[in-house]
CSV table of C-alpha atoms and ligand atoms in Angstrom, one decimal:
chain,number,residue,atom,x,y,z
A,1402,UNK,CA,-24.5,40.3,-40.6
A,1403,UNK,CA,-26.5,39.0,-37.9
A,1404,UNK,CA,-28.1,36.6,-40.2
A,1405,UNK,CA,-24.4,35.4,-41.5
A,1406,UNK,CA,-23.3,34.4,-37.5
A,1407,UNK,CA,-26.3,32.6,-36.8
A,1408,UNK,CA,-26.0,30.6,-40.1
A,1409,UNK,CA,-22.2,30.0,-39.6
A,1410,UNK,CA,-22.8,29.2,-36.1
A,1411,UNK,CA,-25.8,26.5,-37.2
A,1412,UNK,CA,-23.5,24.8,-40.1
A,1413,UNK,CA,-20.3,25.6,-38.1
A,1414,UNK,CA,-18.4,22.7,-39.5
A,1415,UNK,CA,-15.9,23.2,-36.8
A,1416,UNK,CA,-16.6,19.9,-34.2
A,1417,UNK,CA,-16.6,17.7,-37.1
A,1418,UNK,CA,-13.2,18.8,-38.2
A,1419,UNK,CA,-12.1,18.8,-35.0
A,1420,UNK,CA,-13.3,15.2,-33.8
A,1421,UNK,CA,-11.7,14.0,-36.7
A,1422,UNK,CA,-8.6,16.0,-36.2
A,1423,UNK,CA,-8.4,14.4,-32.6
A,1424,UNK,CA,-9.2,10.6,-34.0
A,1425,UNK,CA,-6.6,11.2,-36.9
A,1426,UNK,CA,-3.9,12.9,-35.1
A,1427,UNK,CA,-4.7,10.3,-31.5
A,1428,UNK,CA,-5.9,7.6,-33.0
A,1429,UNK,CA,-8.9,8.0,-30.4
A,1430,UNK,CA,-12.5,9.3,-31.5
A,1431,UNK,CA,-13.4,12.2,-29.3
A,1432,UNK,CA,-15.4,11.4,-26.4
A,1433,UNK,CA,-19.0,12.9,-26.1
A,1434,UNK,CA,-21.2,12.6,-23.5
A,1435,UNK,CA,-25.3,13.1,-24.1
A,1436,UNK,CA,-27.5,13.7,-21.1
A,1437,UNK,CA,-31.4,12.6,-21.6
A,1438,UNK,CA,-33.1,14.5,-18.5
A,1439,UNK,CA,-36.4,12.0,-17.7
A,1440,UNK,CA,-38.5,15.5,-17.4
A,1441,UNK,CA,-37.7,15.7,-21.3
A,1442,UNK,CA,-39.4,12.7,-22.1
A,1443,UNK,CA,-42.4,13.4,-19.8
A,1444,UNK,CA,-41.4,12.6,-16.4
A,1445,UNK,CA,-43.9,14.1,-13.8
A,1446,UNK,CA,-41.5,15.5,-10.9
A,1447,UNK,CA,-44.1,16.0,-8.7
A,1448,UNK,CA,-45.8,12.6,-8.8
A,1449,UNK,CA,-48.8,13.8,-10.8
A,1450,UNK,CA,-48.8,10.7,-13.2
A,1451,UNK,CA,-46.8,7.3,-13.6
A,1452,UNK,CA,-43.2,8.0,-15.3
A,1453,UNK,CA,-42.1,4.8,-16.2
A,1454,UNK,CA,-42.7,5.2,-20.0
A,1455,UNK,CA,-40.7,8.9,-19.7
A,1456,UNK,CA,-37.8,6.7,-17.6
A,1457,UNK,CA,-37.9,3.9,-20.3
A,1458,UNK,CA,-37.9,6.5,-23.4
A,1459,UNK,CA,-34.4,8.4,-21.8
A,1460,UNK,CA,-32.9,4.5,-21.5
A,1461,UNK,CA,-33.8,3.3,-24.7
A,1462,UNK,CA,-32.4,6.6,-26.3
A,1463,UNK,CA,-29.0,6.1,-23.7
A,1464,UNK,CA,-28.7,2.8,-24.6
A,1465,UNK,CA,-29.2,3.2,-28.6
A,1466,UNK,CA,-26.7,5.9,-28.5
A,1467,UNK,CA,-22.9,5.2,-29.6
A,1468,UNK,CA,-21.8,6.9,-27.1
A,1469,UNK,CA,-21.3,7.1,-23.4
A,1470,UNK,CA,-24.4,8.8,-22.6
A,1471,UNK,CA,-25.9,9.8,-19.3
A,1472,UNK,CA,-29.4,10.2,-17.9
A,1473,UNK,CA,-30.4,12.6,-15.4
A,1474,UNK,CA,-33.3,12.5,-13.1
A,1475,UNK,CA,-33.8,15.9,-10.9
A,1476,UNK,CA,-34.9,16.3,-7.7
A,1477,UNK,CA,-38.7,15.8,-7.4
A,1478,UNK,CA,-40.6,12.8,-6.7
A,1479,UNK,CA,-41.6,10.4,-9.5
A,1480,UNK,CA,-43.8,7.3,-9.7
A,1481,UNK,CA,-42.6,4.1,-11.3
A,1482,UNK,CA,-43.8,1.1,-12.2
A,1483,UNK,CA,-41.9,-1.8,-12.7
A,1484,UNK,CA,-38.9,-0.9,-15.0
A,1485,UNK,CA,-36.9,-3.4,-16.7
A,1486,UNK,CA,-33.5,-1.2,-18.3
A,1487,UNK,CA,-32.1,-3.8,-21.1
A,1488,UNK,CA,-29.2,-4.5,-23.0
A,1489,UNK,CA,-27.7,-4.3,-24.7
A,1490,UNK,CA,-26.9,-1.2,-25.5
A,1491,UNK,CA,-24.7,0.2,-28.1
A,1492,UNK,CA,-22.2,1.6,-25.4
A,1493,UNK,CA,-20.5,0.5,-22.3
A,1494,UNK,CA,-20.6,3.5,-20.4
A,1495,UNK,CA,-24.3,4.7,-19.0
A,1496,UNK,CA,-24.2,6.9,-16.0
A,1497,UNK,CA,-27.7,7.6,-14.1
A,1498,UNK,CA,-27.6,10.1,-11.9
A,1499,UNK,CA,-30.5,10.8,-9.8
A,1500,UNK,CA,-31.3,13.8,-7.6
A,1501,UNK,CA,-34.6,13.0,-7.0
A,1502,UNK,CA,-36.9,10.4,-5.0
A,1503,UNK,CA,-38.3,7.5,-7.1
A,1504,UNK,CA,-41.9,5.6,-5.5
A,1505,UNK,CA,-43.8,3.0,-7.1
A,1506,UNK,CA,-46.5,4.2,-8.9
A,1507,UNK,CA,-49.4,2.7,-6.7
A,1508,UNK,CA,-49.1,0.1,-3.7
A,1509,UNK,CA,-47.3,-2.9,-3.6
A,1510,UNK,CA,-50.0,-4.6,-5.5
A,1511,UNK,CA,-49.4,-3.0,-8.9
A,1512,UNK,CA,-45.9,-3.9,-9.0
A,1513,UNK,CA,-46.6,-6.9,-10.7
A,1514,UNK,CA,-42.9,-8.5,-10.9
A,1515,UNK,CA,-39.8,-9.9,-8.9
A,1516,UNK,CA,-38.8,-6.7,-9.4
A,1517,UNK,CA,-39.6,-3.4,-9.2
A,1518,UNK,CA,-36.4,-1.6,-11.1
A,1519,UNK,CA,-34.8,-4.5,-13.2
A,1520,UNK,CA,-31.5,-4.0,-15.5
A,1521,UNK,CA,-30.9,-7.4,-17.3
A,1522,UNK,CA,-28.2,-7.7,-19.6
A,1523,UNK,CA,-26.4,-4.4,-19.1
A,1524,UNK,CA,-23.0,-3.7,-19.6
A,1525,UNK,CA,-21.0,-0.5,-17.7
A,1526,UNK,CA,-23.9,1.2,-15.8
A,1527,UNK,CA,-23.6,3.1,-12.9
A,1528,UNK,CA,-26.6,4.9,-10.5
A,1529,UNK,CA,-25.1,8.1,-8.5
A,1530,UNK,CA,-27.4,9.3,-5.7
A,1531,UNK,CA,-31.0,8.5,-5.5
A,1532,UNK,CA,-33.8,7.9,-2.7
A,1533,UNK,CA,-35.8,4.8,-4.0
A,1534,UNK,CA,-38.4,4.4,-1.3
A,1535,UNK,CA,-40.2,0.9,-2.0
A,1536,UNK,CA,-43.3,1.7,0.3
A,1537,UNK,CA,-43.4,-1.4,1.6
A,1538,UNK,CA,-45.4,-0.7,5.0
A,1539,UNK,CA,-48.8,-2.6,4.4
A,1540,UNK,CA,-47.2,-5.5,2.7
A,1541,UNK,CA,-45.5,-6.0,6.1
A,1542,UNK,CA,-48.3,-5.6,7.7
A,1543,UNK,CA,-49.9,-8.0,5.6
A,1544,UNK,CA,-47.3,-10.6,6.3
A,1545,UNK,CA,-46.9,-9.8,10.3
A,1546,UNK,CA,-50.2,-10.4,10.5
A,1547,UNK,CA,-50.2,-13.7,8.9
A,1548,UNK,CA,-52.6,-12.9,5.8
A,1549,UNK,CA,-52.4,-14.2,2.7
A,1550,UNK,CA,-49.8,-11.4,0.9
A,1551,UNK,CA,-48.0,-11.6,-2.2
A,1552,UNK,CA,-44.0,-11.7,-1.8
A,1553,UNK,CA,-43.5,-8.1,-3.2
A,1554,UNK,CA,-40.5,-6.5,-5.4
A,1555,UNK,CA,-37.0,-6.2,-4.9
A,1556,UNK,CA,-36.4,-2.5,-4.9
A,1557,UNK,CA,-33.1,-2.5,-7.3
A,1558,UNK,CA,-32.0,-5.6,-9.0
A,1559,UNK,CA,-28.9,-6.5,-11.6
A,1560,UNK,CA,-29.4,-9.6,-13.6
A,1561,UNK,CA,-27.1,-11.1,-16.1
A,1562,UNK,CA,-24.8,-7.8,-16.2
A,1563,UNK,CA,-21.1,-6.4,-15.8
A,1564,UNK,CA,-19.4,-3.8,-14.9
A,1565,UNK,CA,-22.1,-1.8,-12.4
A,1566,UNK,CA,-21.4,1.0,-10.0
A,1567,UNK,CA,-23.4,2.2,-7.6
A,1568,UNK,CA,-22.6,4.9,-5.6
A,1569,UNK,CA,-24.4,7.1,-2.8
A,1570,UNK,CA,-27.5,5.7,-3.1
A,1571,UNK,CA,-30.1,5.1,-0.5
A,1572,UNK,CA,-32.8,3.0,-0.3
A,1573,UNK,CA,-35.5,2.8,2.5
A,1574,UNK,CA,-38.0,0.6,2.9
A,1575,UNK,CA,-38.2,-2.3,0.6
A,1576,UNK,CA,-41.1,-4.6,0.0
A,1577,UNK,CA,-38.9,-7.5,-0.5
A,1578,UNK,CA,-35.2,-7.7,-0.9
A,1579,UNK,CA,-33.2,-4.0,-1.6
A,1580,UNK,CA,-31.0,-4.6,-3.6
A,1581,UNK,CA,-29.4,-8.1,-5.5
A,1582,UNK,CA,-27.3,-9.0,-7.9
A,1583,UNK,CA,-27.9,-11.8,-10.0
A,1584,UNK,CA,-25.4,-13.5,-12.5
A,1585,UNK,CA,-23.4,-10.2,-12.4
A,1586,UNK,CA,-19.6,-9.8,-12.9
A,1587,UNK,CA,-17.2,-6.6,-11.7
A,1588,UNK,CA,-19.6,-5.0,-9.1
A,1589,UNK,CA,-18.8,-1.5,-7.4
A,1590,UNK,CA,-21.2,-0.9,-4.3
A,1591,UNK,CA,-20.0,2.3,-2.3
A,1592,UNK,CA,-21.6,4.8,0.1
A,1593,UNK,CA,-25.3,3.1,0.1
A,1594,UNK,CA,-27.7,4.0,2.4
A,1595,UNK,CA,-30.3,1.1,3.4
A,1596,UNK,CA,-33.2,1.8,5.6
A,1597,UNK,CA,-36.2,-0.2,6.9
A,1598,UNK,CA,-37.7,-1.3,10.2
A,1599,UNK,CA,-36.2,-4.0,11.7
A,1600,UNK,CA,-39.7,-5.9,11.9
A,1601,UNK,CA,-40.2,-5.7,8.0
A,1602,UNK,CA,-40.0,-8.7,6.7
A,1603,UNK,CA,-37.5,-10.0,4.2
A,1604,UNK,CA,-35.9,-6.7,3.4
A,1605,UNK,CA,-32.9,-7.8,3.0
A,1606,UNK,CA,-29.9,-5.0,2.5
A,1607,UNK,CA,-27.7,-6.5,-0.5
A,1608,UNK,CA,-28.1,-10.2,-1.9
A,1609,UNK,CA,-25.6,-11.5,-4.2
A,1610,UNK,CA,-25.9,-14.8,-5.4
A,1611,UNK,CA,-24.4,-16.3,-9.3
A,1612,UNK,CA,-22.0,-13.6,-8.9
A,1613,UNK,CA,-18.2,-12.7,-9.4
A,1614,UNK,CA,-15.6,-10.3,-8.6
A,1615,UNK,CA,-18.4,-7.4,-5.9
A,1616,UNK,CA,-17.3,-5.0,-3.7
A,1617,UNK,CA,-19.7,-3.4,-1.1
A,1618,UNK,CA,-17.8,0.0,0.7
A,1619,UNK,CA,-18.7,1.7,3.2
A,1620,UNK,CA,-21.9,1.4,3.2
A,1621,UNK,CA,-24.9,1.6,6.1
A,1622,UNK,CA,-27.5,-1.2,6.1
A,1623,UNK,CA,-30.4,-1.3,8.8
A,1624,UNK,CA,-32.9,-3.5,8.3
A,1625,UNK,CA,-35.5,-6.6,9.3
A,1626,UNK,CA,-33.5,-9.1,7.6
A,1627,UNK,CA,-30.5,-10.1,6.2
A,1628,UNK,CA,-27.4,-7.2,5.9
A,1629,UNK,CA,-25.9,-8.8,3.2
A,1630,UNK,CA,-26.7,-12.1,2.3
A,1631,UNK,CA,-24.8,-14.7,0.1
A,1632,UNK,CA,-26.0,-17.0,-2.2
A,1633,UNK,CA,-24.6,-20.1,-4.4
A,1634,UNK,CA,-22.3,-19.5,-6.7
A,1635,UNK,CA,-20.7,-16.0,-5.3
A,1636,UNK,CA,-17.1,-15.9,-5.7
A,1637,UNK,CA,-14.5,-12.9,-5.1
A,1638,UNK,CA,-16.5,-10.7,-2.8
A,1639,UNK,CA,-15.6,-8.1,-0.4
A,1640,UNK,CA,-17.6,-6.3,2.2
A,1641,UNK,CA,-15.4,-3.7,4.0
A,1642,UNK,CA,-16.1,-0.7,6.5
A,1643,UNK,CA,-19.8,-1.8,6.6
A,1644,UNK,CA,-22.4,-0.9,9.3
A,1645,UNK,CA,-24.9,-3.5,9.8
A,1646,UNK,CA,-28.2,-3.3,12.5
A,1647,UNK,CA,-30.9,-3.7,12.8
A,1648,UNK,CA,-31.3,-6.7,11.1
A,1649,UNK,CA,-30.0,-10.6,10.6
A,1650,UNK,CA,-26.1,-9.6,9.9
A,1651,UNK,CA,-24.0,-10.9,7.3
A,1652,UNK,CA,-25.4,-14.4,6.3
A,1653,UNK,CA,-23.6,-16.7,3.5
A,1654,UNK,CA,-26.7,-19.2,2.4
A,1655,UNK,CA,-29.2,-20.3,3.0
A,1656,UNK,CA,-27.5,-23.3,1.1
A,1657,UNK,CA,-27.9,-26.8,-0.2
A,1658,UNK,CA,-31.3,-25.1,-1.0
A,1659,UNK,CA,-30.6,-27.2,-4.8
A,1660,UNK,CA,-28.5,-30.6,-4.5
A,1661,UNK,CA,-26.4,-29.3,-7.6
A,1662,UNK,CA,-25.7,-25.6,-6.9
A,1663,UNK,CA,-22.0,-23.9,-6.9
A,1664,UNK,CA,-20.5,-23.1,-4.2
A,1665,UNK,CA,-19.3,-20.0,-2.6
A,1666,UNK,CA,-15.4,-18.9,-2.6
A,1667,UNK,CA,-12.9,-16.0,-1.7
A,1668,UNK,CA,-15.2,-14.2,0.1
A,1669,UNK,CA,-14.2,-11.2,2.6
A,1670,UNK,CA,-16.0,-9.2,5.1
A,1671,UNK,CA,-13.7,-6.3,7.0
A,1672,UNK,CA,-13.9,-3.8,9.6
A,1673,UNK,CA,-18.0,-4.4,10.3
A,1674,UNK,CA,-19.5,-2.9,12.9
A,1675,UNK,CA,-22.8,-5.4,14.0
A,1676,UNK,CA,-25.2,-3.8,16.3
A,1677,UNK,CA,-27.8,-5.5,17.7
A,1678,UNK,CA,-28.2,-7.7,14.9
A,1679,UNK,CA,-29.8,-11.3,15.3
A,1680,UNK,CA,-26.7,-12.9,13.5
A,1681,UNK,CA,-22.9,-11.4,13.2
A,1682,UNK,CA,-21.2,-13.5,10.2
A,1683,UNK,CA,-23.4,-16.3,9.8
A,1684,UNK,CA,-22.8,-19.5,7.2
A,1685,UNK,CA,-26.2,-21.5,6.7
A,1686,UNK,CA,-27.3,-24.4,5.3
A,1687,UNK,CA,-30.2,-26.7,5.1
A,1688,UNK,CA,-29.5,-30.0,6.5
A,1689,UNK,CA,-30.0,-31.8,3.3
A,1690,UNK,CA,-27.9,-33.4,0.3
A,1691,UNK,CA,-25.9,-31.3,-2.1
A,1692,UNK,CA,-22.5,-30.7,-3.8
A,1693,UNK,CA,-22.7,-27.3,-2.8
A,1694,UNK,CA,-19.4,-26.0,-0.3
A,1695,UNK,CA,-17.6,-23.1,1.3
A,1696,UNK,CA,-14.4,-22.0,1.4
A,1697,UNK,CA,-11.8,-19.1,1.6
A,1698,UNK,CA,-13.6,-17.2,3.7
A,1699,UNK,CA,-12.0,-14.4,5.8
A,1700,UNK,CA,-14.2,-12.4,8.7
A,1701,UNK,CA,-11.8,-10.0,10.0
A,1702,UNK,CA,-11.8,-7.0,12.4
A,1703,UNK,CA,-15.6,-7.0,13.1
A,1704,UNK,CA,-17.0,-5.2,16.4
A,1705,UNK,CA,-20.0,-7.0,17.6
A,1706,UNK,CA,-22.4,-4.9,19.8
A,1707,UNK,CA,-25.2,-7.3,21.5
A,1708,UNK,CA,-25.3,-9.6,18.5
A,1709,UNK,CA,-27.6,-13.0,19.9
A,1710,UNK,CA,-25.1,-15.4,17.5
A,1711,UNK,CA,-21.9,-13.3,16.7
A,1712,UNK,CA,-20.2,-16.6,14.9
A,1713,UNK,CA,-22.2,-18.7,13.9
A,1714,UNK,CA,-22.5,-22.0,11.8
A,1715,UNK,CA,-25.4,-23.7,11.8
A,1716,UNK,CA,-25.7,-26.8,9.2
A,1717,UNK,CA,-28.5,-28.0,10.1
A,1718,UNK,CA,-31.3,-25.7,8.9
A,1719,UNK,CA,-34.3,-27.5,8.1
A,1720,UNK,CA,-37.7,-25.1,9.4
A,1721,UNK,CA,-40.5,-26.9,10.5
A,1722,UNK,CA,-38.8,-30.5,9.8
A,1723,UNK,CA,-39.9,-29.9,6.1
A,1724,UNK,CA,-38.5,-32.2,3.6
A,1725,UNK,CA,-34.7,-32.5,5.5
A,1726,UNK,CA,-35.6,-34.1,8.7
A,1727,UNK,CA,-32.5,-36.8,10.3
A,1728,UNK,CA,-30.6,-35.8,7.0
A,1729,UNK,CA,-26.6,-34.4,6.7
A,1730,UNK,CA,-26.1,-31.7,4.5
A,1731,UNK,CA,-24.0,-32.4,2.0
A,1732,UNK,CA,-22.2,-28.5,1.5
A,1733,UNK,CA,-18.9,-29.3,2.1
A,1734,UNK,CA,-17.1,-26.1,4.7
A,1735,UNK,CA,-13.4,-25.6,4.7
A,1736,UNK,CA,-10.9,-22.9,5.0
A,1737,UNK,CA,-13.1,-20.3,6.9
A,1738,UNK,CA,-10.9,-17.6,9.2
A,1739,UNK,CA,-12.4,-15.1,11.7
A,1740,UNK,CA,-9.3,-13.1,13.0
A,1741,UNK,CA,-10.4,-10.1,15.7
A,1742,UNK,CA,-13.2,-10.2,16.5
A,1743,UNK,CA,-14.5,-8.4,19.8
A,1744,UNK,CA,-17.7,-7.2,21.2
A,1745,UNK,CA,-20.5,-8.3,23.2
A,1746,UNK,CA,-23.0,-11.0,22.8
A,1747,UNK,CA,-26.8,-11.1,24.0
A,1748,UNK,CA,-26.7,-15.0,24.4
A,1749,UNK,CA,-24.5,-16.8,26.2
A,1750,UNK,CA,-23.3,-19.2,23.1
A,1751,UNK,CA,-21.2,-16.5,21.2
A,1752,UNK,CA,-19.7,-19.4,19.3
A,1753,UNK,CA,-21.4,-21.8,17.4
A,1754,UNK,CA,-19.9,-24.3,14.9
A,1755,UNK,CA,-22.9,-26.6,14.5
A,1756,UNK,CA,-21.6,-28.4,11.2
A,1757,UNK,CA,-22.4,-31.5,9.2
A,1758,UNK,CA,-22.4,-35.1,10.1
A,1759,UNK,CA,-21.4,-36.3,6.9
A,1760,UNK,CA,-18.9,-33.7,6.1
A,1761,UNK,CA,-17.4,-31.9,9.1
A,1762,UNK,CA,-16.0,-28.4,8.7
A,1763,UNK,CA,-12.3,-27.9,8.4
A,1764,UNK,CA,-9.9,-25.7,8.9
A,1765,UNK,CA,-11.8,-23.2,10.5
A,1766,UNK,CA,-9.0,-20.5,12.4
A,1767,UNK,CA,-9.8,-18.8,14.9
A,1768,UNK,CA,-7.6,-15.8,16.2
A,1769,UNK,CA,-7.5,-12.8,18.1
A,1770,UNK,CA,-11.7,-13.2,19.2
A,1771,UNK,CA,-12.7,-11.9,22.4
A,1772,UNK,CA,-16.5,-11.9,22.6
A,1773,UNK,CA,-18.3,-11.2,26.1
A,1774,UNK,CA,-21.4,-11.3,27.5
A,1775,UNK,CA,-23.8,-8.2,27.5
A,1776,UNK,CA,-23.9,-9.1,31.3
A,1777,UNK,CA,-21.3,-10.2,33.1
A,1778,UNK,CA,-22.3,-12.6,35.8
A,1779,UNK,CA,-21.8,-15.1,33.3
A,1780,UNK,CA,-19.3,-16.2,30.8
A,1781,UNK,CA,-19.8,-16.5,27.0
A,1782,UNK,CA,-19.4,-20.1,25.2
A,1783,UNK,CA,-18.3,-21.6,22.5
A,1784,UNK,CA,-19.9,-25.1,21.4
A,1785,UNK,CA,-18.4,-27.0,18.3
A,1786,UNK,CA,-20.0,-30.3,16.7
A,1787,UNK,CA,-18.1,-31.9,13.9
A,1788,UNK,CA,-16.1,-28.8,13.8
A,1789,UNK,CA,-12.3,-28.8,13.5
A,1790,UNK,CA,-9.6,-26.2,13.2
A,1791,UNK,CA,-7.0,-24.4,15.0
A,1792,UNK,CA,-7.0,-21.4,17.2
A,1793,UNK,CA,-4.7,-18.9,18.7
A,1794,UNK,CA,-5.0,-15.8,21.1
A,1795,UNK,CA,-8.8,-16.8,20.9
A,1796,UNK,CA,-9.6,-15.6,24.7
A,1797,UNK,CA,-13.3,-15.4,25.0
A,1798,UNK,CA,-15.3,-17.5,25.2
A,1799,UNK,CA,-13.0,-21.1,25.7
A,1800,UNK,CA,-11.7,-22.1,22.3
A,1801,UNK,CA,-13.3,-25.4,21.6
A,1802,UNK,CA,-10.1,-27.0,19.7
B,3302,NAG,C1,-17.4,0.9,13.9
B,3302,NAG,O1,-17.3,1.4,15.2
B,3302,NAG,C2,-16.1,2.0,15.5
B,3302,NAG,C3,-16.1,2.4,17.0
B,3302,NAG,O2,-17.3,3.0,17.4
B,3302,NAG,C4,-16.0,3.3,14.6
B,3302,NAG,O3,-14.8,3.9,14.9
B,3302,NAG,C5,-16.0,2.8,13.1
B,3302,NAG,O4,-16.0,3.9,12.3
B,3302,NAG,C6,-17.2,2.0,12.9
B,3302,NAG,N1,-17.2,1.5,11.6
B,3302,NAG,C7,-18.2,1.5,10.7
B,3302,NAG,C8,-18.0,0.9,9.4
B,3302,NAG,O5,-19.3,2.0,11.0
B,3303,NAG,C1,-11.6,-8.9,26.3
B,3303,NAG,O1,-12.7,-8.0,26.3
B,3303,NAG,C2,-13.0,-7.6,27.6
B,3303,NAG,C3,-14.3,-6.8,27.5
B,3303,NAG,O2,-14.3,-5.8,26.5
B,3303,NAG,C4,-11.9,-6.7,28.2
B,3303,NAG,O3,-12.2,-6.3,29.5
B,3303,NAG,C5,-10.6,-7.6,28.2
B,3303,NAG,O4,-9.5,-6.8,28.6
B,3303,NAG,C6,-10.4,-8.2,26.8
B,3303,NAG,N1,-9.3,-9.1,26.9
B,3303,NAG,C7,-8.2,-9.1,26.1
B,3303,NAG,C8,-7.1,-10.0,26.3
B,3303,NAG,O5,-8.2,-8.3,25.1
């Protein structure tokens, strides 16, 4: 009798029937979901050995599969090499969820790559929870101290991909950048977590450069460089209810870095809180030729707390009068708005438009900005060269048009 169950039970024929029955009667095949644990494929979870061939054995059997498929990585603490996830896959729906810490497998020296966890070419991936912890200490040191260092990997990088979500993840301590997205379209960023000193170099929070149609949400970024930086060709961002400092703030460029490069548009950054940072919403270029430009930009309801430049423009951006010196940059600035923005600055020029010769910014609005300084005996200021715009209820520092 016994016997009969288990063999009915092995050869029930019952889920067949009934995915068919649900694809005949709904027109829809029925959904399933496989989960590939890493520890399956020989993942150590206690860092004993390198797990990138047990991490690239679960993706290769996720992304081969028809179906949405999920991997899972439990808590524990694993070592990875550099990882490179490729598409395509055979779905569009990968989930990754992660419950454990991920470290590079050695120091920063064995990561031999831009990157240290690379997904190129993907389609509908998303990351849920996760510590990635880059280890990046000795390669700042190296570079703080002037040696001769290799740049080190981005933590977490997207190229040529679509449709990515990344929610509650953290990462702390980068070598180089955190996290960027590269040639990516349809970009979900939400409750991140970025950590590192604010005298690591480079480690910048989020870059997005090539890149269309990316939201970053409410998200925590404390770091030694950039919060979020913005590259050529970024269209159809927005950066709301972010928390940025330690670090450079929000930066769009460094531009006109090519002479032909696309330019940035429709880009929005909302309710930021800036503390301390060296920069509050920065837009860089080097003073050089290019068709490069800016426009449709909206910096709105951001709280500055002791930011050294919390507005800033600065066209002119040529370090150590190397290969741009007495030259205009060509990126072409327009349509830029900053509407409330309050706080306190740690220099007495709060507001900088420092634009180019050759093509001055335009319509820059200002509205609703009060910015003070950290100590009062002195008032804030505003300087503007080839700068035009408009302003209204701009109180601190002096409007400059
Ligand atoms: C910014 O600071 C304000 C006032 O302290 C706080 O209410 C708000 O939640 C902060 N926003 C973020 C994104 O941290
Ligand atoms: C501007 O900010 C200062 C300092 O926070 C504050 O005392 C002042 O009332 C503000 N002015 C306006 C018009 O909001």
């Amino acid at each position: 009798m016994r016997q009969t169950w288990s063999y009915l039970l092995r050869h029930d024929p019952l889920p067949v029937l009934l995915s068919l029955h649900l694809f005949f009667v709904f027109g829809i095949p029925a959904k399933t979901l496989t989960t590939f644990n890493v520890v399956s494929f020989g993942a150590h979870p206690f860092g004993e050995y390198d797990s990138t061939h047990a991490f690239l054995a679960a993706w290769s059997q996720a992304c081969r599969s028809p179906h949405p498929a999920s991997i899972y990585v439990p808590p524990g603490e694993f070592r990875l090499g550099h990882v490179r996830f490729r598409g395509q896959c055979r779905n569009n729906d990968i989930s990754i969820t992660i419950d454990g810490k991920l470290v590079p497998s050695n120091d920063f020296q064995s990561i031999d790559d831009e990157y240290w966890l690379l997904f190129e070419f993907v389609d509908g991936v998303s990351i849920h929870g996760g510590v990635l912890d880059g280890r990046g200490a000795r390669l700042w040191d190296c570079k703080n101290f002037g040696g001769t260092c290799p740049q080190g990997a981005t933590t977490l990088g997207f190229s040529k991909s679509k449709n990515i979500e990344i929610k509650g993840l953290t990462s702390v301590n980068s070598q180089f950048f955190h996290i960027v997205f590269n040639g990516c379209r349809k970009v979900r960023v939400k409750d991140v977590k970025v950590m590192a000193p604010e005298n690591s170099p480079n480690t910048d929070g989020i870059h997005v450069q090539f890149s269309s149609d990316v939201t970053i949400l409410h998200s925590e970024i404390r770091t030694g460089d950039d919060c979020v930086s913005i590259g050529p060709g970024t269209s159809d961002l927005r950066i709301e209810h972010v928390a940025c400092g330690p670090g450079h703030g929000i930066s769009i460029g460094s531009l006109a870095r090519e002479m032909d490069e696309p330019g940035v548009e429709r880009v929005t950054v909302k309710a930021v809180n800036m503390t301390g940072t060296q920069n509050g919403v920065r837009i860089k270029s080097w003073g050089r030729p290019s068709n490069g430009f800016v426009r449709r930009i909206v910096f709105q309801n951001i709280l500055m707390l002791g930011v050294q430049n919390p507005i800033i423009i600065d066209q002119n951006y040529c370090p150590d009068n190397i290969n741009c010196p007495r030259q205009a940059s060509g990126v072409k600035i327009k349509d830029v708005k900053y509407k409330m923005i309050k706080g306190t600055s740690a220099t007495q020029v709060a507001v900088k438009f420092d634009c180019s010769s050759k093509h001055p910014c335009n319509s820059l609005r200002v509205e609703d900005v009060n910015l003070t300084l950290h100590e009062e005996e002195a008032e804030a200021q505003a300087l503007c060269k080839n700068a035009a715009g408009t302003s209204s209820s701009w109180v601190r520092p002096q409007s400059c048009f």
